[in-house]
Amino acid sequence: GGGAPGMEYVMGIKGKDFAMACVSATAVQQIITMKHDEDKVMRVDDHRMLVTSGEPGDRVQFGEFVCANVRLRNMRHGVKTSTKAVASYARQELAKALRQGPYQSNLLVMGYDEGKGPSMYYLDYLATMHEMNVAGYGYGSWFVLSMYDNLWHPDLTQDEALGLMQKGIDEVRRRLSVAPSSYMITVVDKDGIRHLKTLEYGS
Amino acid sequence: GGGSMSAKYDRAITVFSPDGHLFQVEYAMEAVKRGTTAVGVCGKDALVLAVERKATAKLQDPRTVRKIVRIDEHVCLAFAGLLADARVLVDRARVEAQSYRLTYDQAPSAEHLARHIAGIQQKYTQSGGVRPFGVATLVLGFDGDSGAPRLYQTDPAGTHSQWKACVIGKNSKAVREWLEKHWEEKEGGGAAAELAVQALMETVEPSAKTIEVAVLTAKGGLQIMEDEALEALIKKVEEEKE
């Protein structure tokens, strides 16, 4: 198919009272980079986001499909569907499609729930779901997951996490021959979802 | 009129009578006329709904018997008539709102949703084995292009039309006559709410227990007035009346 799934980079970190995502911002078709500022974060509501990666068409269609149905549920029942419930719903849709026409898309469901705090769920196209503190996709994540295993601790502040994200990007660009040239960092906490930084490199 | 004629033509299916009536639709409108009153007012930059609160039983949770409902982020609806029928239409409108967003990556206008609801109501006047919805709705929202506030009404016949101010349910004729005399474009949610409450007062003895007021603005979305603010508003309106 289109895209180059391994060449995408996604890393998610859950901190003390927030969850942060760093995602490659390149949209690639075959050998052409179509965009350098593709925002792969979809806002489900003010405090929940999907960080999607994988096959270009599927990733957007699936993400929007999940968002539409969660928003309908919220409107119908006057509630804010929890992060865990959003992840469980997305996982079920992936499972239903798996043996019919699978969505070739991986995603992190990240959010902040009142009373519970931040959470992050790792989902992949096979309908895997795990709640995790550190998670990612793409070749770059192979280097950075082990780096974060050493550096993560439960009381991480947003500044510390931002520093970790930069370290991760630096490592990917140093060692991965096909490292993406731009990245976007987004955070979700009690105050909502905020885009923190866009980093663009020459090549 | 049409007493003996209606005996032949008011079966479960909606069919024409010899003189061109659809009695089932007309009977559905009677159901609407028996419903609690709902007033909608369009202002310069805000929309207001003032509705008669049906007395809830002591043990009942009033939050589950809302007459003013959210359809989408900036579109809301009030109805008069059969509650159960209204819930069906409300749900169809909510699904349509999300479907529209998924298709066009854009918020649907109140007009689109009112047209959609009216379309459903019309279908049920021309389908076998079903009866019309015993509901009229007021759909409030902001125009997609201009951002101007808009108010629409739908009825059991399946028509929808735009109004500056509209009333449905009990005594709607008297309240509409009052509105025709007194409506003017008010600036701000507060002024529009006063007008809506004054209109509703033509048929309801106002208090925080007997009425509910909600204000829809582009910035604030739908805000249902708390009891305290509502009582203050009623007091102000009553004082100005004297």
CSV table of N, CA and C in Angstrom, one decimal, chain A residues 23-148:
chain,number,residue,atom,x,y,z
A,23,VAL,N,5.2,13.1,17.6
A,23,VAL,CA,4.9,12.4,16.4
A,23,VAL,C,5.6,13.0,15.2
A,24,SER,N,6.0,12.2,14.3
A,24,SER,CA,6.6,12.7,13.1
A,24,SER,C,5.5,13.4,12.3
A,25,ALA,N,5.9,14.5,11.7
A,25,ALA,CA,4.9,15.4,11.0
A,25,ALA,C,5.0,15.3,9.5
A,26,THR,N,5.6,14.2,9.0
A,26,THR,CA,5.8,14.1,7.6
A,26,THR,C,4.7,13.2,7.1
A,27,ALA,N,4.1,13.5,5.9
A,27,ALA,CA,3.1,12.7,5.2
A,27,ALA,C,3.8,12.3,3.9
A,28,VAL,N,4.1,11.0,3.8
A,28,VAL,CA,4.9,10.4,2.7
A,28,VAL,C,4.0,9.5,1.8
A,29,GLN,N,4.2,9.7,0.5
A,29,GLN,CA,3.6,8.8,-0.5
A,29,GLN,C,4.8,8.4,-1.4
A,30,GLN,N,5.0,7.1,-1.4
A,30,GLN,CA,6.2,6.5,-2.1
A,30,GLN,C,7.5,7.2,-1.8
A,31,ILE,N,8.0,7.9,-2.7
A,31,ILE,CA,9.3,8.6,-2.4
A,31,ILE,C,9.1,10.1,-2.2
A,32,ILE,N,7.9,10.6,-2.2
A,32,ILE,CA,7.6,12.0,-2.1
A,32,ILE,C,7.2,12.3,-0.7
A,33,THR,N,7.7,13.4,-0.1
A,33,THR,CA,7.2,13.9,1.2
A,33,THR,C,6.1,14.9,0.8
A,34,MET,N,4.9,14.6,1.1
A,34,MET,CA,3.8,15.5,0.7
A,34,MET,C,3.7,16.7,1.6
A,35,LYS,N,3.9,16.4,2.9
A,35,LYS,CA,3.7,17.5,3.9
A,35,LYS,C,4.7,17.4,4.9
A,36,HIS,N,5.1,18.5,5.5
A,36,HIS,CA,6.1,18.5,6.7
A,36,HIS,C,5.4,18.9,7.9
A,37,ASP,N,4.1,19.2,7.8
A,37,ASP,CA,3.4,19.7,9.0
A,37,ASP,C,2.0,19.0,9.2
A,38,GLU,N,2.1,17.7,8.9
A,38,GLU,CA,0.9,16.9,9.1
A,38,GLU,C,0.6,16.6,10.6
A,39,ASP,N,-0.5,17.1,11.1
A,39,ASP,CA,-0.8,16.9,12.5
A,39,ASP,C,-1.6,15.6,12.7
A,40,LYS,N,-0.9,14.6,13.3
A,40,LYS,CA,-1.5,13.3,13.4
A,40,LYS,C,-2.2,13.1,14.8
A,41,VAL,N,-2.5,14.2,15.5
A,41,VAL,CA,-3.3,14.2,16.7
A,41,VAL,C,-4.7,14.5,16.4
A,42,MET,N,-5.6,13.7,16.8
A,42,MET,CA,-7.1,14.0,16.6
A,42,MET,C,-7.7,14.2,18.0
A,43,ARG,N,-8.4,15.3,18.1
A,43,ARG,CA,-9.0,15.6,19.4
A,43,ARG,C,-10.4,15.0,19.5
A,44,VAL,N,-10.6,14.0,20.4
A,44,VAL,CA,-11.9,13.4,20.6
A,44,VAL,C,-12.8,14.4,21.3
A,45,ASP,N,-12.3,14.9,22.4
A,45,ASP,CA,-13.0,16.0,23.1
A,45,ASP,C,-11.9,16.9,23.8
A,46,ASP,N,-12.3,17.8,24.7
A,46,ASP,CA,-11.3,18.7,25.3
A,46,ASP,C,-10.2,18.0,26.0
A,47,HIS,N,-10.4,16.7,26.5
A,47,HIS,CA,-9.4,16.1,27.3
A,47,HIS,C,-9.0,14.7,26.8
A,48,ARG,N,-9.3,14.4,25.6
A,48,ARG,CA,-8.9,13.1,25.0
A,48,ARG,C,-8.4,13.2,23.6
A,49,MET,N,-7.3,12.5,23.3
A,49,MET,CA,-6.8,12.7,21.9
A,49,MET,C,-6.4,11.3,21.4
A,50,LEU,N,-6.4,11.2,20.1
A,50,LEU,CA,-5.9,10.0,19.4
A,50,LEU,C,-4.7,10.4,18.7
A,51,VAL,N,-3.6,9.6,18.8
A,51,VAL,CA,-2.4,9.9,18.1
A,51,VAL,C,-2.2,8.7,17.1
A,52,THR,N,-2.5,9.0,15.9
A,52,THR,CA,-2.7,7.9,14.9
A,52,THR,C,-1.4,7.8,14.0
A,53,SER,N,-1.1,6.6,13.6
A,53,SER,CA,0.0,6.3,12.7
A,53,SER,C,-0.4,5.1,11.8
A,54,GLY,N,0.3,5.0,10.7
A,54,GLY,CA,0.1,3.8,9.8
A,54,GLY,C,-0.4,4.2,8.4
A,55,GLU,N,-1.1,3.3,7.7
A,55,GLU,CA,-1.5,3.6,6.4
A,55,GLU,C,-2.3,4.9,6.3
A,56,PRO,N,-1.8,5.8,5.4
A,56,PRO,CA,-2.3,7.2,5.4
A,56,PRO,C,-3.9,7.3,5.3
A,57,GLY,N,-4.5,6.6,4.5
A,57,GLY,CA,-6.0,6.6,4.4
A,57,GLY,C,-6.6,6.1,5.6
A,58,ASP,N,-6.3,4.9,6.0
A,58,ASP,CA,-6.8,4.2,7.2
A,58,ASP,C,-6.7,5.0,8.4
A,59,ARG,N,-5.5,5.6,8.6
A,59,ARG,CA,-5.2,6.3,9.9
A,59,ARG,C,-6.2,7.4,10.1
A,60,VAL,N,-6.5,8.2,9.1
A,60,VAL,CA,-7.4,9.3,9.2
A,60,VAL,C,-8.9,8.8,9.3
A,61,GLN,N,-9.2,7.9,8.4
A,61,GLN,CA,-10.6,7.4,8.4
A,61,GLN,C,-11.0,6.8,9.7
A,62,PHE,N,-10.1,5.9,10.2
A,62,PHE,CA,-10.4,5.2,11.4
A,62,PHE,C,-10.5,6.2,12.6
A,63,GLY,N,-9.5,7.1,12.6
A,63,GLY,CA,-9.5,8.1,13.7
A,63,GLY,C,-10.8,9.0,13.7
A,64,GLU,N,-11.2,9.5,12.5
A,64,GLU,CA,-12.4,10.3,12.5
A,64,GLU,C,-13.6,9.5,12.8
A,65,PHE,N,-13.6,8.2,12.4
A,65,PHE,CA,-14.8,7.3,12.7
A,65,PHE,C,-14.9,7.1,14.2
A,66,VAL,N,-13.8,6.9,14.9
A,66,VAL,CA,-13.8,6.8,16.4
A,66,VAL,C,-14.3,8.1,17.0
A,67,CYS,N,-13.8,9.2,16.6
A,67,CYS,CA,-14.2,10.5,17.1
A,67,CYS,C,-15.7,10.8,16.9
A,68,ALA,N,-16.2,10.5,15.7
A,68,ALA,CA,-17.6,10.8,15.4
A,68,ALA,C,-18.5,9.9,16.4
A,69,ASN,N,-18.2,8.7,16.5
A,69,ASN,CA,-19.0,7.8,17.4
A,69,ASN,C,-18.9,8.1,18.8
A,70,VAL,N,-17.7,8.5,19.3
A,70,VAL,CA,-17.6,8.9,20.7
A,70,VAL,C,-18.3,10.2,21.0
A,71,ARG,N,-18.2,11.2,20.0
A,71,ARG,CA,-18.9,12.4,20.2
A,71,ARG,C,-20.4,12.2,20.2
A,72,LEU,N,-20.9,11.3,19.4
A,72,LEU,CA,-22.4,11.0,19.4
A,72,LEU,C,-22.8,10.4,20.7
A,73,ARG,N,-22.0,9.5,21.2
A,73,ARG,CA,-22.3,8.9,22.5
A,73,ARG,C,-22.3,10.0,23.6
A,74,ASN,N,-21.4,10.9,23.6
A,74,ASN,CA,-21.3,12.0,24.5
A,74,ASN,C,-22.6,12.9,24.4
A,75,MET,N,-23.0,13.2,23.2
A,75,MET,CA,-24.2,14.1,23.0
A,75,MET,C,-25.4,13.3,23.4
A,76,ARG,N,-25.5,12.1,23.2
A,76,ARG,CA,-26.7,11.3,23.5
A,76,ARG,C,-26.9,11.2,25.0
A,77,HIS,N,-25.8,11.0,25.7
A,77,HIS,CA,-26.0,10.7,27.1
A,77,HIS,C,-25.5,11.8,28.0
A,78,GLY,N,-25.1,12.9,27.4
A,78,GLY,CA,-24.7,14.1,28.2
A,78,GLY,C,-23.5,13.7,29.1
A,79,VAL,N,-22.5,12.9,28.6
A,79,VAL,CA,-21.4,12.5,29.4
A,79,VAL,C,-20.1,12.8,28.6
A,80,LYS,N,-19.0,12.6,29.3
A,80,LYS,CA,-17.7,12.7,28.6
A,80,LYS,C,-17.1,11.2,28.7
A,81,THR,N,-17.1,10.5,27.6
A,81,THR,CA,-16.6,9.2,27.6
A,81,THR,C,-15.2,9.2,28.0
A,82,SER,N,-14.9,8.3,29.0
A,82,SER,CA,-13.5,8.2,29.6
A,82,SER,C,-12.5,7.8,28.6
A,83,THR,N,-11.2,8.1,28.9
A,83,THR,CA,-10.1,7.7,28.0
A,83,THR,C,-10.1,6.2,27.8
A,84,LYS,N,-10.3,5.4,28.9
A,84,LYS,CA,-10.3,4.0,28.8
A,84,LYS,C,-11.4,3.5,27.9
A,85,ALA,N,-12.6,4.1,28.1
A,85,ALA,CA,-13.7,3.7,27.2
A,85,ALA,C,-13.5,4.0,25.8
A,86,VAL,N,-12.9,5.2,25.5
A,86,VAL,CA,-12.6,5.5,24.1
A,86,VAL,C,-11.6,4.5,23.5
A,87,ALA,N,-10.6,4.1,24.3
A,87,ALA,CA,-9.6,3.1,23.8
A,87,ALA,C,-10.3,1.8,23.6
A,88,SER,N,-11.2,1.4,24.6
A,88,SER,CA,-11.9,0.1,24.4
A,88,SER,C,-12.8,0.1,23.2
A,89,TYR,N,-13.4,1.2,23.0
A,89,TYR,CA,-14.3,1.2,21.8
A,89,TYR,C,-13.5,1.1,20.5
A,90,ALA,N,-12.4,1.9,20.4
A,90,ALA,CA,-11.5,1.9,19.3
A,90,ALA,C,-11.0,0.4,19.1
A,91,ARG,N,-10.6,-0.2,20.1
A,91,ARG,CA,-10.1,-1.5,20.1
A,91,ARG,C,-11.1,-2.5,19.5
A,92,GLN,N,-12.3,-2.4,20.0
A,92,GLN,CA,-13.4,-3.3,19.5
A,92,GLN,C,-13.6,-3.1,18.0
A,93,GLU,N,-13.6,-1.8,17.5
A,93,GLU,CA,-13.8,-1.6,16.1
A,93,GLU,C,-12.6,-2.2,15.3
A,94,LEU,N,-11.4,-2.1,15.8
A,94,LEU,CA,-10.3,-2.7,15.1
A,94,LEU,C,-10.4,-4.2,15.1
A,95,ALA,N,-10.9,-4.8,16.2
A,95,ALA,CA,-11.1,-6.3,16.2
A,95,ALA,C,-12.2,-6.7,15.2
A,96,LYS,N,-13.3,-5.9,15.2
A,96,LYS,CA,-14.4,-6.3,14.2
A,96,LYS,C,-13.9,-6.3,12.8
A,97,ALA,N,-13.0,-5.3,12.5
A,97,ALA,CA,-12.6,-5.2,11.1
A,97,ALA,C,-11.4,-6.1,10.8
A,98,LEU,N,-10.8,-6.7,11.8
A,98,LEU,CA,-9.5,-7.4,11.6
A,98,LEU,C,-9.7,-8.6,10.6
A,99,ARG,N,-10.8,-9.4,10.7
A,99,ARG,CA,-10.9,-10.5,9.8
A,99,ARG,C,-11.9,-10.2,8.7
A,100,GLN,N,-12.1,-9.0,8.4
A,100,GLN,CA,-12.9,-8.6,7.3
A,100,GLN,C,-12.1,-7.7,6.3
A,101,GLY,N,-11.9,-6.5,6.8
A,101,GLY,CA,-11.0,-5.5,6.0
A,101,GLY,C,-10.3,-4.7,7.0
A,102,PRO,N,-9.1,-5.1,7.5
A,102,PRO,CA,-8.5,-4.5,8.7
A,102,PRO,C,-8.1,-3.0,8.4
A,103,TYR,N,-8.2,-2.2,9.5
A,103,TYR,CA,-7.6,-0.9,9.4
A,103,TYR,C,-6.1,-1.0,9.7
A,104,GLN,N,-5.3,-0.6,8.7
A,104,GLN,CA,-3.8,-0.7,8.9
A,104,GLN,C,-3.4,0.6,9.7
A,105,SER,N,-3.8,0.6,10.9
A,105,SER,CA,-3.5,1.8,11.7
A,105,SER,C,-3.2,1.5,13.1
A,106,ASN,N,-2.2,2.2,13.7
A,106,ASN,CA,-1.9,2.0,15.1
A,106,ASN,C,-2.1,3.3,15.7
A,107,LEU,N,-2.6,3.3,17.0
A,107,LEU,CA,-2.8,4.6,17.7
A,107,LEU,C,-2.6,4.5,19.2
A,108,LEU,N,-2.3,5.7,19.7
A,108,LEU,CA,-2.2,5.9,21.1
A,108,LEU,C,-3.5,6.7,21.5
A,109,VAL,N,-4.2,6.2,22.5
A,109,VAL,CA,-5.3,6.9,23.0
A,109,VAL,C,-4.9,7.6,24.3
A,110,MET,N,-4.8,8.9,24.4
A,110,MET,CA,-4.2,9.6,25.5
A,110,MET,C,-5.3,10.5,26.1
A,111,GLY,N,-5.4,10.6,27.4
A,111,GLY,CA,-6.3,11.6,27.9
A,111,GLY,C,-6.1,11.9,29.4
A,112,TYR,N,-6.9,12.8,29.9
A,112,TYR,CA,-6.9,13.2,31.3
A,112,TYR,C,-8.3,13.1,31.8
A,113,ASP,N,-8.5,12.2,32.8
A,113,ASP,CA,-9.9,12.1,33.3
A,113,ASP,C,-9.9,12.7,34.7
A,114,GLU,N,-11.0,13.4,35.0
A,114,GLU,CA,-11.2,14.1,36.3
A,114,GLU,C,-11.2,13.0,37.4
A,115,GLY,N,-10.5,13.2,38.4
A,115,GLY,CA,-10.5,12.2,39.5
A,115,GLY,C,-9.5,11.1,39.3
A,116,LYS,N,-9.2,10.7,38.0
A,116,LYS,CA,-8.3,9.6,37.8
A,116,LYS,C,-6.9,10.1,37.4
A,117,GLY,N,-6.9,11.2,36.6
A,117,GLY,CA,-5.6,11.7,36.1
A,117,GLY,C,-5.3,11.2,34.7
A,118,PRO,N,-4.0,11.3,34.3
A,118,PRO,CA,-3.7,11.0,32.9
A,118,PRO,C,-3.7,9.5,32.7
A,119,SER,N,-3.9,9.1,31.4
A,119,SER,CA,-3.7,7.7,31.0
A,119,SER,C,-3.4,7.6,29.5
A,120,MET,N,-2.7,6.5,29.2
A,120,MET,CA,-2.3,6.3,27.8
A,120,MET,C,-2.5,4.8,27.4
A,121,TYR,N,-3.1,4.6,26.3
A,121,TYR,CA,-3.4,3.2,25.8
A,121,TYR,C,-2.8,3.0,24.5
A,122,TYR,N,-2.0,1.9,24.4
A,122,TYR,CA,-1.3,1.6,23.1
A,122,TYR,C,-2.3,0.6,22.4
A,123,LEU,N,-2.6,0.9,21.2
A,123,LEU,CA,-3.5,0.1,20.3
A,123,LEU,C,-2.7,-0.2,19.0
A,124,ASP,N,-2.9,-1.4,18.5
A,124,ASP,CA,-2.3,-1.6,17.1
A,124,ASP,C,-3.4,-2.2,16.2
A,125,TYR,N,-3.0,-2.4,14.9
A,125,TYR,CA,-4.0,-2.7,13.9
A,125,TYR,C,-4.5,-4.2,14.1
A,126,LEU,N,-3.9,-4.9,15.0
A,126,LEU,CA,-4.4,-6.3,15.3
A,126,LEU,C,-5.4,-6.2,16.5
A,127,ALA,N,-5.7,-5.1,16.9
A,127,ALA,CA,-6.6,-4.9,18.1
A,127,ALA,C,-6.0,-5.2,19.4
A,128,THR,N,-4.7,-5.0,19.5
A,128,THR,CA,-4.0,-5.1,20.7
A,128,THR,C,-4.3,-3.9,21.5
A,129,MET,N,-4.4,-4.0,22.8
A,129,MET,CA,-4.6,-2.8,23.7
A,129,MET,C,-3.8,-3.0,25.0
A,130,HIS,N,-3.0,-2.1,25.3
A,130,HIS,CA,-2.3,-2.1,26.6
A,130,HIS,C,-2.2,-0.7,27.2
A,131,GLU,N,-2.5,-0.6,28.5
A,131,GLU,CA,-2.3,0.7,29.2
A,131,GLU,C,-0.8,0.7,29.5
A,132,MET,N,-0.1,1.8,29.1
A,132,MET,CA,1.3,1.9,29.3
A,132,MET,C,1.8,3.3,29.7
A,133,ASN,N,3.0,3.4,30.3
A,133,ASN,CA,3.6,4.6,30.7
A,133,ASN,C,4.4,5.2,29.5
A,134,VAL,N,5.0,4.3,28.8
A,134,VAL,CA,5.8,4.7,27.6
A,134,VAL,C,5.5,3.8,26.5
A,135,ALA,N,5.2,4.3,25.3
A,135,ALA,CA,4.8,3.5,24.2
A,135,ALA,C,5.2,4.2,22.9
A,136,GLY,N,5.3,3.5,21.8
A,136,GLY,CA,5.6,4.1,20.5
A,136,GLY,C,5.4,3.2,19.3
A,137,TYR,N,5.6,3.8,18.1
A,137,TYR,CA,5.5,3.1,16.9
A,137,TYR,C,6.6,3.5,15.9
A,138,GLY,N,6.9,2.6,15.0
A,138,GLY,CA,7.9,3.0,13.9
A,138,GLY,C,9.3,2.5,14.3
A,139,TYR,N,10.2,2.5,13.3
A,139,TYR,CA,11.5,2.0,13.6
A,139,TYR,C,12.2,2.8,14.6
A,140,GLY,N,12.0,4.1,14.6
A,140,GLY,CA,12.6,5.0,15.6
A,140,GLY,C,12.3,4.6,17.0
A,141,SER,N,11.1,4.1,17.2
A,141,SER,CA,10.7,3.7,18.6
A,141,SER,C,11.6,2.6,19.1
A,142,TRP,N,12.1,1.8,18.2
A,142,TRP,CA,13.0,0.7,18.7
A,142,TRP,C,14.2,1.2,19.5
A,143,PHE,N,14.7,2.3,19.1
A,143,PHE,CA,15.8,2.9,19.8
A,143,PHE,C,15.4,3.6,21.1
A,144,VAL,N,14.2,4.3,21.0
A,144,VAL,CA,13.8,5.2,22.0
A,144,VAL,C,13.1,4.5,23.2
A,145,LEU,N,12.4,3.5,22.9
A,145,LEU,CA,11.7,2.8,24.0
A,145,LEU,C,12.7,2.3,25.1
A,146,SER,N,13.8,1.8,24.7
A,146,SER,CA,14.8,1.3,25.7
A,146,SER,C,15.4,2.5,26.4
A,147,MET,N,15.6,3.6,25.7
A,147,MET,CA,16.2,4.8,26.3
A,147,MET,C,15.2,5.3,27.4
A,148,TYR,N,13.9,5.4,27.1
A,148,TYR,CA,12.9,5.8,28.0
A,148,TYR,C,12.8,4.9,29.2
